[in-house]
PDB file of C-alpha atoms in Angstrom:
ATOM      1  CA  MET A   1     -43.498 244.936  59.912  1.00 53.00           C
ATOM      2  CA  ASN A   2     -44.552 246.800  56.771  1.00 73.00           C
ATOM      3  CA  GLY A   3     -47.317 244.633  55.235  1.00 82.00           C
ATOM      4  CA  VAL A   4     -49.266 241.510  56.060  1.00 88.00           C
ATOM      5  CA  THR A   5     -48.393 237.821  56.135  1.00 89.00           C
ATOM      6  CA  ILE A   6     -49.450 235.378  53.415  1.00 91.00           C
ATOM      7  CA  GLY A   7     -52.220 234.043  55.647  1.00 91.00           C
ATOM      8  CA  GLN A   8     -53.560 237.547  56.219  1.00 91.00           C
ATOM      9  CA  ALA A   9     -53.271 238.363  52.514  1.00 91.00           C
ATOM     10  CA  ALA A  10     -55.145 235.202  51.561  1.00 92.00           C
ATOM     11  CA  ALA A  11     -57.920 235.981  54.053  1.00 92.00           C
ATOM     12  CA  PHE A  12     -58.149 239.559  52.773  1.00 90.00           C
ATOM     13  CA  VAL A  13     -58.521 238.424  49.155  1.00 89.00           C
ATOM     14  CA  GLY A  14     -60.833 235.523  49.986  1.00 90.00           C
ATOM     15  CA  VAL A  15     -58.674 232.589  48.902  1.00 92.00           C
ATOM     16  CA  THR A  16     -56.539 229.969  50.589  1.00 94.00           C
ATOM     17  CA  VAL A  17     -52.827 230.223  51.255  1.00 94.00           C
ATOM     18  CA  LYS A  18     -52.398 227.342  48.810  1.00 95.00           C
ATOM     19  CA  THR A  19     -54.107 229.409  46.103  1.00 94.00           C
ATOM     20  CA  VAL A  20     -51.824 232.388  46.754  1.00 94.00           C
ATOM     21  CA  ARG A  21     -48.801 230.130  46.408  1.00 94.00           C
ATOM     22  CA  HIS A  22     -50.261 228.746  43.185  1.00 94.00           C
ATOM     23  CA  TYR A  23     -50.546 232.307  41.853  1.00 93.00           C
ATOM     24  CA  HIS A  24     -46.880 232.797  42.745  1.00 93.00           C
ATOM     25  CA  LYS A  25     -45.892 229.590  40.975  1.00 93.00           C
ATOM     26  CA  LEU A  26     -47.682 230.691  37.789  1.00 93.00           C
ATOM     27  CA  GLY A  27     -46.043 234.090  37.944  1.00 92.00           C
ATOM     28  CA  LEU A  28     -49.336 235.914  38.308  1.00 92.00           C
ATOM     29  CA  VAL A  29     -48.281 237.643  41.514  1.00 92.00           C
ATOM     30  CA  LYS A  30     -44.680 238.386  42.371  1.00 91.00           C
ATOM     31  CA  GLU A  31     -43.605 236.791  45.622  1.00 90.00           C
ATOM     32  CA  PRO A  32     -42.511 239.513  48.067  1.00 90.00           C
ATOM     33  CA  GLU A  33     -39.109 239.468  49.751  1.00 85.00           C
ATOM     34  CA  ARG A  34     -38.775 238.183  53.287  1.00 85.00           C
ATOM     35  CA  ASP A  35     -38.385 240.688  56.114  1.00 81.00           C
ATOM     36  CA  SER A  36     -35.744 240.504  58.869  1.00 80.00           C
ATOM     37  CA  SER A  37     -37.916 238.018  60.734  1.00 81.00           C
ATOM     38  CA  GLY A  38     -38.061 235.686  57.745  1.00 82.00           C
ATOM     39  CA  TYR A  39     -41.690 236.433  56.834  1.00 82.00           C
ATOM     40  CA  ARG A  40     -42.893 237.509  53.405  1.00 86.00           C
ATOM     41  CA  ARG A  41     -44.847 240.726  53.814  1.00 89.00           C
ATOM     42  CA  TYR A  42     -47.565 241.659  51.324  1.00 90.00           C
ATOM     43  CA  GLY A  43     -47.914 245.380  50.770  1.00 89.00           C
ATOM     44  CA  SER A  44     -50.666 247.321  48.987  1.00 88.00           C
ATOM     45  CA  ALA A  45     -49.213 246.580  45.515  1.00 88.00           C
ATOM     46  CA  GLU A  46     -49.205 242.819  46.101  1.00 90.00           C
ATOM     47  CA  LEU A  47     -52.663 242.905  47.634  1.00 91.00           C
ATOM     48  CA  LEU A  48     -54.020 244.852  44.653  1.00 88.00           C
ATOM     49  CA  ARG A  49     -52.510 242.318  42.271  1.00 90.00           C
ATOM     50  CA  LEU A  50     -53.991 239.463  44.266  1.00 92.00           C
ATOM     51  CA  VAL A  51     -57.410 241.118  44.174  1.00 90.00           C
ATOM     52  CA  GLN A  52     -57.166 241.599  40.403  1.00 87.00           C
ATOM     53  CA  VAL A  53     -56.155 237.979  39.805  1.00 91.00           C
ATOM     54  CA  ARG A  54     -58.816 236.633  42.149  1.00 90.00           C
ATOM     55  CA  THR A  55     -61.562 238.819  40.627  1.00 86.00           C
ATOM     56  CA  LEU A  56     -60.733 237.875  37.040  1.00 87.00           C
ATOM     57  CA  ALA A  57     -60.468 234.183  37.939  1.00 89.00           C
ATOM     58  CA  ALA A  58     -63.846 234.330  39.677  1.00 85.00           C
ATOM     59  CA  ALA A  59     -65.281 235.990  36.562  1.00 82.00           C
ATOM     60  CA  GLY A  60     -64.269 232.978  34.514  1.00 83.00           C
ATOM     61  CA  VAL A  61     -61.050 234.243  32.932  1.00 85.00           C
ATOM     62  CA  SER A  62     -58.508 231.446  32.652  1.00 88.00           C
ATOM     63  CA  LEU A  63     -55.337 231.773  34.730  1.00 90.00           C
ATOM     64  CA  ALA A  64     -53.279 231.594  31.541  1.00 91.00           C
ATOM     65  CA  GLU A  65     -54.967 234.763  30.271  1.00 87.00           C
ATOM     66  CA  ILE A  66     -54.919 236.766  33.474  1.00 88.00           C
ATOM     67  CA  GLY A  67     -51.211 237.692  33.553  1.00 89.00           C
ATOM     68  CA  PRO A  68     -51.031 239.172  30.023  1.00 89.00           C
ATOM     69  CA  LEU A  69     -54.376 240.846  30.628  1.00 85.00           C
ATOM     70  CA  ILE A  70     -53.255 242.724  33.747  1.00 85.00           C
ATOM     71  CA  ASP A  71     -49.878 243.602  32.211  1.00 86.00           C
ATOM     72  CA  ALA A  72     -51.361 244.885  28.952  1.00 81.00           C
ATOM     73  CA  GLY A  73     -51.654 248.494  30.091  1.00 79.00           C
ATOM     74  CA  PRO A  74     -54.613 250.587  31.302  1.00 81.00           C
ATOM     75  CA  ALA A  75     -56.381 250.985  27.937  1.00 83.00           C
ATOM     76  CA  LEU A  76     -56.150 247.350  26.885  1.00 81.00           C
ATOM     77  CA  PHE A  77     -56.960 246.217  30.417  1.00 78.00           C
ATOM     78  CA  ALA A  78     -60.120 248.342  30.437  1.00 83.00           C
ATOM     79  CA  ALA A  79     -61.160 246.980  27.033  1.00 84.00           C
ATOM     80  CA  ALA A  80     -60.530 243.434  28.198  1.00 80.00           C
ATOM     81  CA  LEU A  81     -62.601 244.032  31.338  1.00 80.00           C
ATOM     82  CA  ALA A  82     -65.455 245.300  29.196  1.00 86.00           C
ATOM     83  CA  ASP A  83     -65.281 242.083  27.153  1.00 84.00           C
ATOM     84  CA  VAL A  84     -65.281 239.983  30.326  1.00 82.00           C
ATOM     85  CA  GLU A  85     -68.302 241.924  31.555  1.00 85.00           C
ATOM     86  CA  ARG A  86     -70.115 241.242  28.281  1.00 87.00           C
ATOM     87  CA  GLN A  87     -69.384 237.535  28.574  1.00 84.00           C
ATOM     88  CA  LEU A  88     -70.590 237.541  32.166  1.00 84.00           C
ATOM     89  CA  THR A  89     -73.821 239.258  31.135  1.00 88.00           C
ATOM     90  CA  GLU A  90     -74.408 236.584  28.491  1.00 87.00           C
ATOM     91  CA  ARG A  91     -73.755 233.857  31.045  1.00 84.00           C
ATOM     92  CA  ILE A  92     -76.125 235.500  33.506  1.00 87.00           C
ATOM     93  CA  GLU A  93     -78.863 235.722  30.874  1.00 86.00           C
ATOM     94  CA  GLU A  94     -78.313 232.085  29.957  1.00 85.00           C
ATOM     95  CA  LEU A  95     -78.485 231.031  33.601  1.00 83.00           C
ATOM     96  CA  ILE A  96     -81.651 233.052  34.126  1.00 82.00           C
ATOM     97  CA  ALA A  97     -83.176 231.347  31.090  1.00 77.00           C
ATOM     98  CA  ARG A  98     -82.186 227.934  32.482  1.00 75.00           C
ATOM     99  CA  ARG A  99     -83.649 228.830  35.864  1.00 73.00           C
ATOM    100  CA  ASP A 100     -86.913 229.905  34.233  1.00 69.00           C
ATOM    101  CA  THR A 101     -87.001 226.649  32.278  1.00 63.00           C
ATOM    102  CA  LEU A 102     -86.572 224.667  35.495  1.00 63.00           C
ATOM    103  CA  ARG A 103     -89.406 226.606  37.091  1.00 61.00           C
ATOM    104  CA  ARG A 104     -91.612 225.922  34.088  1.00 57.00           C
ATOM    105  CA  LEU A 105     -90.784 222.218  34.282  1.00 53.00           C
ATOM    106  CA  ALA A 106     -92.372 222.208  37.724  1.00 54.00           C
ATOM    107  CA  ASP A 107     -95.604 223.111  35.936  1.00 52.00           C
ATOM    108  CA  GLY A 108     -96.244 220.678  33.087  1.00 54.00           C
ATOM    109  CA  ASP A 109     -98.335 223.182  31.131  1.00 57.00           C
ATOM    110  CA  ARG A 110     -95.787 225.990  31.295  1.00 59.00           C
ATOM    111  CA  ALA A 111     -92.992 223.674  30.212  1.00 64.00           C
ATOM    112  CA  LEU A 112     -94.703 223.113  26.865  1.00 75.00           C
ATOM    113  CA  LEU A 113     -96.972 226.106  26.336  1.00 83.00           C
ATOM    114  CA  PRO A 114     -96.546 229.889  26.625  1.00 85.00           C
ATOM    115  CA  ASP A 115     -98.145 231.719  29.525  1.00 85.00           C
ATOM    116  CA  ARG A 116    -100.942 232.996  27.253  1.00 89.00           C
ATOM    117  CA  ALA A 117    -102.010 229.456  26.437  1.00 91.00           C
ATOM    118  CA  VAL A 118    -101.903 228.395  30.092  1.00 88.00           C
ATOM    119  CA  ALA A 119    -104.053 231.400  31.009  1.00 91.00           C
ATOM    120  CA  LEU A 120    -106.584 230.424  28.327  1.00 92.00           C
ATOM    121  CA  LEU A 121    -106.767 226.865  29.655  1.00 91.00           C
ATOM    122  CA  GLU A 122    -107.427 228.247  33.123  1.00 91.00           C
ATOM    123  CA  ARG A 123    -110.076 230.526  31.620  1.00 92.00           C
ATOM    124  CA  MET A 124    -111.773 227.546  29.979  1.00 92.00           C
ATOM    125  CA  SER A 125    -111.945 225.846  33.357  1.00 91.00           C
ATOM    126  CA  GLY A 126    -113.468 228.998  34.809  1.00 92.00           C
ATOM    127  CA  LEU A 127    -116.096 229.022  32.047  1.00 91.00           C
ATOM    128  CA  GLY A 128    -117.215 225.557  33.088  1.00 91.00           C
ATOM    129  CA  PHE A 129    -115.525 223.337  30.513  1.00 89.00           C
ATOM    130  CA  PRO A 130    -115.031 219.785  31.830  1.00 88.00           C
ATOM    131  CA  ALA A 131    -111.541 218.934  33.034  1.00 88.00           C
ATOM    132  CA  GLU A 132    -111.146 216.252  30.358  1.00 86.00           C
ATOM    133  CA  GLU A 133    -111.977 218.779  27.632  1.00 85.00           C
ATOM    134  CA  VAL A 134    -109.447 221.254  28.994  1.00 88.00           C
ATOM    135  CA  ALA A 135    -106.848 218.466  29.117  1.00 86.00           C
ATOM    136  CA  ALA A 136    -107.623 217.441  25.529  1.00 83.00           C
ATOM    137  CA  THR A 137    -107.371 221.063  24.421  1.00 85.00           C
ATOM    138  CA  ARG A 138    -104.008 221.374  26.151  1.00 86.00           C
ATOM    139  CA  GLU A 139    -102.658 218.322  24.331  1.00 83.00           C
ATOM    140  CA  GLY A 140    -103.992 219.607  21.023  1.00 82.00           C
ATOM    141  CA  TRP A 141    -102.322 222.973  21.584  1.00 84.00           C
ATOM    142  CA  VAL A 142     -98.997 221.353  22.415  1.00 81.00           C
ATOM    143  CA  LEU A 143     -99.229 219.497  19.110  1.00 79.00           C
ATOM    144  CA  ALA A 144    -100.304 222.635  17.247  1.00 79.00           C
ATOM    145  CA  ARG A 145     -97.431 224.649  18.648  1.00 81.00           C
ATOM    146  CA  ALA A 146     -94.966 221.965  17.585  1.00 77.00           C
ATOM    147  CA  LEU A 147     -96.397 221.546  14.070  1.00 76.00           C
ATOM    148  CA  VAL A 148     -97.379 225.139  13.269  1.00 76.00           C
ATOM    149  CA  PRO A 149     -95.204 227.386  15.479  1.00 81.00           C
ATOM    150  CA  GLU A 150     -95.393 230.290  13.044  1.00 80.00           C
ATOM    151  CA  GLY A 151     -99.165 230.617  13.451  1.00 80.00           C
ATOM    152  CA  PHE A 152     -99.702 229.594  17.055  1.00 86.00           C
ATOM    153  CA  ASP A 153     -99.548 233.051  18.626  1.00 89.00           C
ATOM    154  CA  ASP A 154    -102.174 234.420  16.219  1.00 88.00           C
ATOM    155  CA  TYR A 155    -104.290 231.341  16.886  1.00 87.00           C
ATOM    156  CA  LEU A 156    -104.273 232.083  20.620  1.00 91.00           C
ATOM    157  CA  THR A 157    -105.428 235.639  19.892  1.00 91.00           C
ATOM    158  CA  HIS A 158    -108.406 234.288  17.955  1.00 90.00           C
ATOM    159  CA  VAL A 159    -109.268 231.915  20.809  1.00 91.00           C
ATOM    160  CA  GLU A 160    -109.021 234.742  23.360  1.00 91.00           C
ATOM    161  CA  HIS A 161    -111.547 236.805  21.429  1.00 92.00           C
ATOM    162  CA  ALA A 162    -113.844 233.840  20.738  1.00 91.00           C
ATOM    163  CA  LEU A 163    -114.095 232.933  24.427  1.00 92.00           C
ATOM    164  CA  GLU A 164    -115.636 236.369  25.000  1.00 92.00           C
ATOM    165  CA  ASP A 165    -118.595 235.314  22.838  1.00 93.00           C
ATOM    166  CA  PRO A 166    -121.196 233.383  24.905  1.00 93.00           C
ATOM    167  CA  ARG A 167    -122.625 231.818  21.728  1.00 93.00           C
ATOM    168  CA  PHE A 168    -119.252 230.355  20.786  1.00 91.00           C
ATOM    169  CA  VAL A 169    -118.690 229.056  24.309  1.00 92.00           C
ATOM    170  CA  ALA A 170    -122.148 227.421  24.305  1.00 93.00           C
ATOM    171  CA  LEU A 171    -121.489 225.724  20.960  1.00 89.00           C
ATOM    172  CA  ILE A 172    -118.124 224.347  22.070  1.00 89.00           C
ATOM    173  CA  LYS A 173    -119.623 223.055  25.312  1.00 90.00           C
ATOM    174  CA  ARG A 174    -122.359 221.389  23.255  1.00 89.00           C
ATOM    175  CA  ALA A 175    -119.704 219.822  21.042  1.00 87.00           C
ATOM    176  CA  THR A 176    -117.993 218.500  24.167  1.00 86.00           C
ATOM    177  CA  GLU A 177    -121.240 216.833  25.210  1.00 88.00           C
ATOM    178  CA  ALA A 178    -121.638 215.405  21.715  1.00 85.00           C
ATOM    179  CA  ALA A 179    -118.454 213.386  22.136  1.00 81.00           C
ATOM    180  CA  SER A 180    -120.456 210.896  24.211  1.00 86.00           C
ATOM    181  CA  TRP A 181    -123.220 210.507  21.584  1.00 88.00           C
ATOM    182  CA  GLU A 182    -123.482 207.640  19.136  1.00 89.00           C
ATOM    183  CA  PRO A 183    -121.815 208.432  15.769  1.00 85.00           C
ATOM    184  CA  ASP A 184    -125.176 208.170  13.935  1.00 87.00           C
ATOM    185  CA  ASP A 185    -127.030 210.458  16.347  1.00 89.00           C
ATOM    186  CA  PRO A 186    -129.003 212.968  14.200  1.00 89.00           C
ATOM    187  CA  ARG A 187    -128.138 215.731  16.651  1.00 91.00           C
ATOM    188  CA  ILE A 188    -124.532 215.638  15.406  1.00 90.00           C
ATOM    189  CA  ALA A 189    -125.569 216.927  11.975  1.00 91.00           C
ATOM    190  CA  GLU A 190    -127.701 219.645  13.580  1.00 92.00           C
ATOM    191  CA  LEU A 191    -124.831 220.735  15.803  1.00 90.00           C
ATOM    192  CA  ALA A 192    -122.375 220.687  12.860  1.00 89.00           C
ATOM    193  CA  THR A 193    -124.713 222.945  10.885  1.00 92.00           C
ATOM    194  CA  ALA A 194    -125.044 225.352  13.810  1.00 93.00           C
ATOM    195  CA  MET A 195    -121.275 225.500  14.265  1.00 89.00           C
ATOM    196  CA  ALA A 196    -120.567 225.992  10.564  1.00 90.00           C
ATOM    197  CA  ASP A 197    -123.199 228.745  10.354  1.00 93.00           C
ATOM    198  CA  HIS A 198    -121.689 230.430  13.418  1.00 91.00           C
ATOM    199  CA  PHE A 199    -118.182 230.365  11.959  1.00 88.00           C
ATOM    200  CA  LEU A 200    -119.396 231.732   8.622  1.00 91.00           C
ATOM    201  CA  ALA A 201    -121.237 234.545  10.401  1.00 92.00           C
ATOM    202  CA  ASN A 202    -118.138 235.353  12.476  1.00 90.00           C
ATOM    203  CA  PRO A 203    -115.062 235.446  10.178  1.00 87.00           C
ATOM    204  CA  GLU A 204    -112.700 236.260  13.058  1.00 87.00           C
ATOM    205  CA  GLN A 205    -113.726 233.107  14.891  1.00 85.00           C
ATOM    206  CA  LEU A 206    -113.485 231.135  11.658  1.00 84.00           C
ATOM    207  CA  LYS A 207    -109.725 231.767  11.847  1.00 84.00           C
ATOM    208  CA  ILE A 208    -109.650 229.315  14.751  1.00 81.00           C
ATOM    209  CA  VAL A 209    -110.373 226.643  12.142  1.00 77.00           C
ATOM    210  CA  THR A 210    -108.333 228.046   9.254  1.00 77.00           C
ATOM    211  CA  GLY A 211    -105.491 229.729  11.167  1.00 68.00           C
ATOM    212  CA  LEU A 212    -103.514 226.558  11.811  1.00 66.00           C
ATOM    213  CA  GLN A 213    -103.174 225.601   8.173  1.00 61.00           C
ATOM    214  CA  ALA A 214     -99.412 225.269   7.743  1.00 45.00           C
ATOM    215  CA  ARG A 215     -97.561 226.545   4.703  1.00 43.00           C
ATOM    216  CA  THR A 216     -96.166 223.103   3.978  1.00 41.00           C
ATOM    217  CA  GLU A 217     -97.659 219.667   4.534  1.00 46.00           C
ATOM    218  CA  ALA A 218    -100.906 221.484   5.282  1.00 46.00           C
ATOM    219  CA  ALA A 219    -103.206 218.492   5.048  1.00 43.00           C
ATOM    220  CA  THR A 220    -101.107 216.220   7.221  1.00 44.00           C
ATOM    221  CA  ARG A 221    -100.496 218.818   9.907  1.00 44.00           C
ATOM    222  CA  TYR A 222    -104.041 220.149   9.945  1.00 44.00           C
ATOM    223  CA  THR A 223    -105.523 216.656  10.237  1.00 48.00           C
ATOM    224  CA  LEU A 224    -103.183 215.719  13.078  1.00 44.00           C
ATOM    225  CA  ILE A 225    -104.283 218.793  15.014  1.00 46.00           C
ATOM    226  CA  ALA A 226    -107.987 218.855  14.150  1.00 49.00           C
ATOM    227  CA  LEU A 227    -108.571 215.188  14.956  1.00 46.00           C
ATOM    228  CA  HIS A 228    -106.115 214.908  17.824  1.00 48.00           C
ATOM    229  CA  GLY A 229    -107.464 212.555  20.476  1.00 47.00           C
ATOM    230  CA  GLU A 230    -110.547 211.633  18.418  1.00 50.00           C
ATOM    231  CA  GLU A 231    -111.062 207.996  17.476  1.00 55.00           C
ATOM    232  CA  GLN A 232    -111.841 207.339  13.844  1.00 55.00           C
ATOM    233  CA  GLY A 233    -115.582 206.906  13.425  1.00 63.00           C
ATOM    234  CA  SER A 234    -116.418 208.520  16.771  1.00 77.00           C
ATOM    235  CA  ALA A 235    -119.153 211.096  17.218  1.00 81.00           C
ATOM    236  CA  ALA A 236    -116.547 213.842  17.699  1.00 80.00           C
ATOM    237  CA  ALA A 237    -114.633 212.860  14.550  1.00 80.00           C
ATOM    238  CA  ARG A 238    -117.892 212.754  12.562  1.00 84.00           C
ATOM    239  CA  GLY A 239    -118.819 216.190  13.891  1.00 84.00           C
ATOM    240  CA  VAL A 240    -115.493 217.674  12.834  1.00 83.00           C
ATOM    241  CA  MET A 241    -115.864 216.120   9.377  1.00 84.00           C
ATOM    242  CA  LEU A 242    -119.387 217.514   8.933  1.00 88.00           C
ATOM    243  CA  VAL A 243    -118.354 221.025  10.009  1.00 86.00           C
ATOM    244  CA  GLU A 244    -115.403 220.987   7.603  1.00 84.00           C
ATOM    245  CA  THR A 245    -117.616 219.690   4.769  1.00 87.00           C
ATOM    246  CA  LYS A 246    -120.103 222.518   5.282  1.00 88.00           C
ATOM    247  CA  LEU A 247    -117.345 225.118   5.409  1.00 86.00           C
ATOM    248  CA  ARG A 248    -115.765 223.779   2.217  1.00 86.00           C
ATOM    249  CA  ALA A 249    -119.196 223.929   0.547  1.00 90.00           C
ATOM    250  CA  ALA A 250    -119.295 227.606   1.508  1.00 88.00           C
ATOM    251  CA  GLY A 251    -115.954 228.210  -0.224  1.00 88.00           C
ATOM    252  CA  ILE A 252    -113.677 228.054   2.819  1.00 84.00           C
ATOM    253  CA  HIS A 253    -110.327 226.384   2.108  1.00 79.00           C
ATOM    254  CA  ILE A 254    -109.630 223.592   4.570  1.00 75.00           C
ATOM    255  CA  PRO A 255    -107.001 220.961   3.727  1.00 69.00           C
ATOM    256  CA  ARG A 256    -108.196 217.463   2.941  1.00 67.00           C
ATOM    257  CA  PRO A 257    -106.368 214.389   4.230  1.00 57.00           C
ATOM    258  CA  ASP A 258    -105.573 213.248   0.666  1.00 52.00           C
ATOM    259  CA  THR A 259    -104.286 216.600  -0.664  1.00 46.00           C
ATOM    260  CA  HIS A 260    -101.702 219.327   0.245  1.00 42.00           C
TER     261      HIS A 260
END
């Protein structure tokens, strides 16, 4: 009666009797001798071996590797365990990253934009920007992040600071209103002049315009971002063109659609 039965051993380790027998078949755990009653009794040595095999298998080590690993000796076994732990840590980090991605997918903004950008969009809503303007800004930022990833974080910093300036906020809100004007409305030129003058007087805010100029294919990328969502010939597109023209006249480099 020295030891436990296979059913008790399996329950102790947390596997099925079939699994224990499979370990025996593979030679991972030596099958104990039968006692006088005809039962195989598992002592502390067999239980320890079962625990080791079960733990390594649960950690993702293949059954083919487990036997040599346990029989390698204390030093090599410890080194191998450290390697298994490292692999587990990497898997855990990968799973955490996947989980975070799934959570972000539940929020359309966070699936495509960093938290800083989402917070700025929420801030724009709080400042009274129309929902359609916030949505258009979001789409433009998604495009900007895809086309100019190396400058997007700095761009967000410039926007954060600019939104603290009531004059900038008022001008952008005015530009939002101008989108509904006729393209030949004389107020568009007046607003473009006011915006250009404001940017020239505030170099840090000017970086909102110049900061997304990519190192390569600058004209193509900049135009895609700057005129995103604006119909050709619209009041908004004309306003953007006038602001850029005035800034170029002041010596500010802004890519042209026909040059790089």
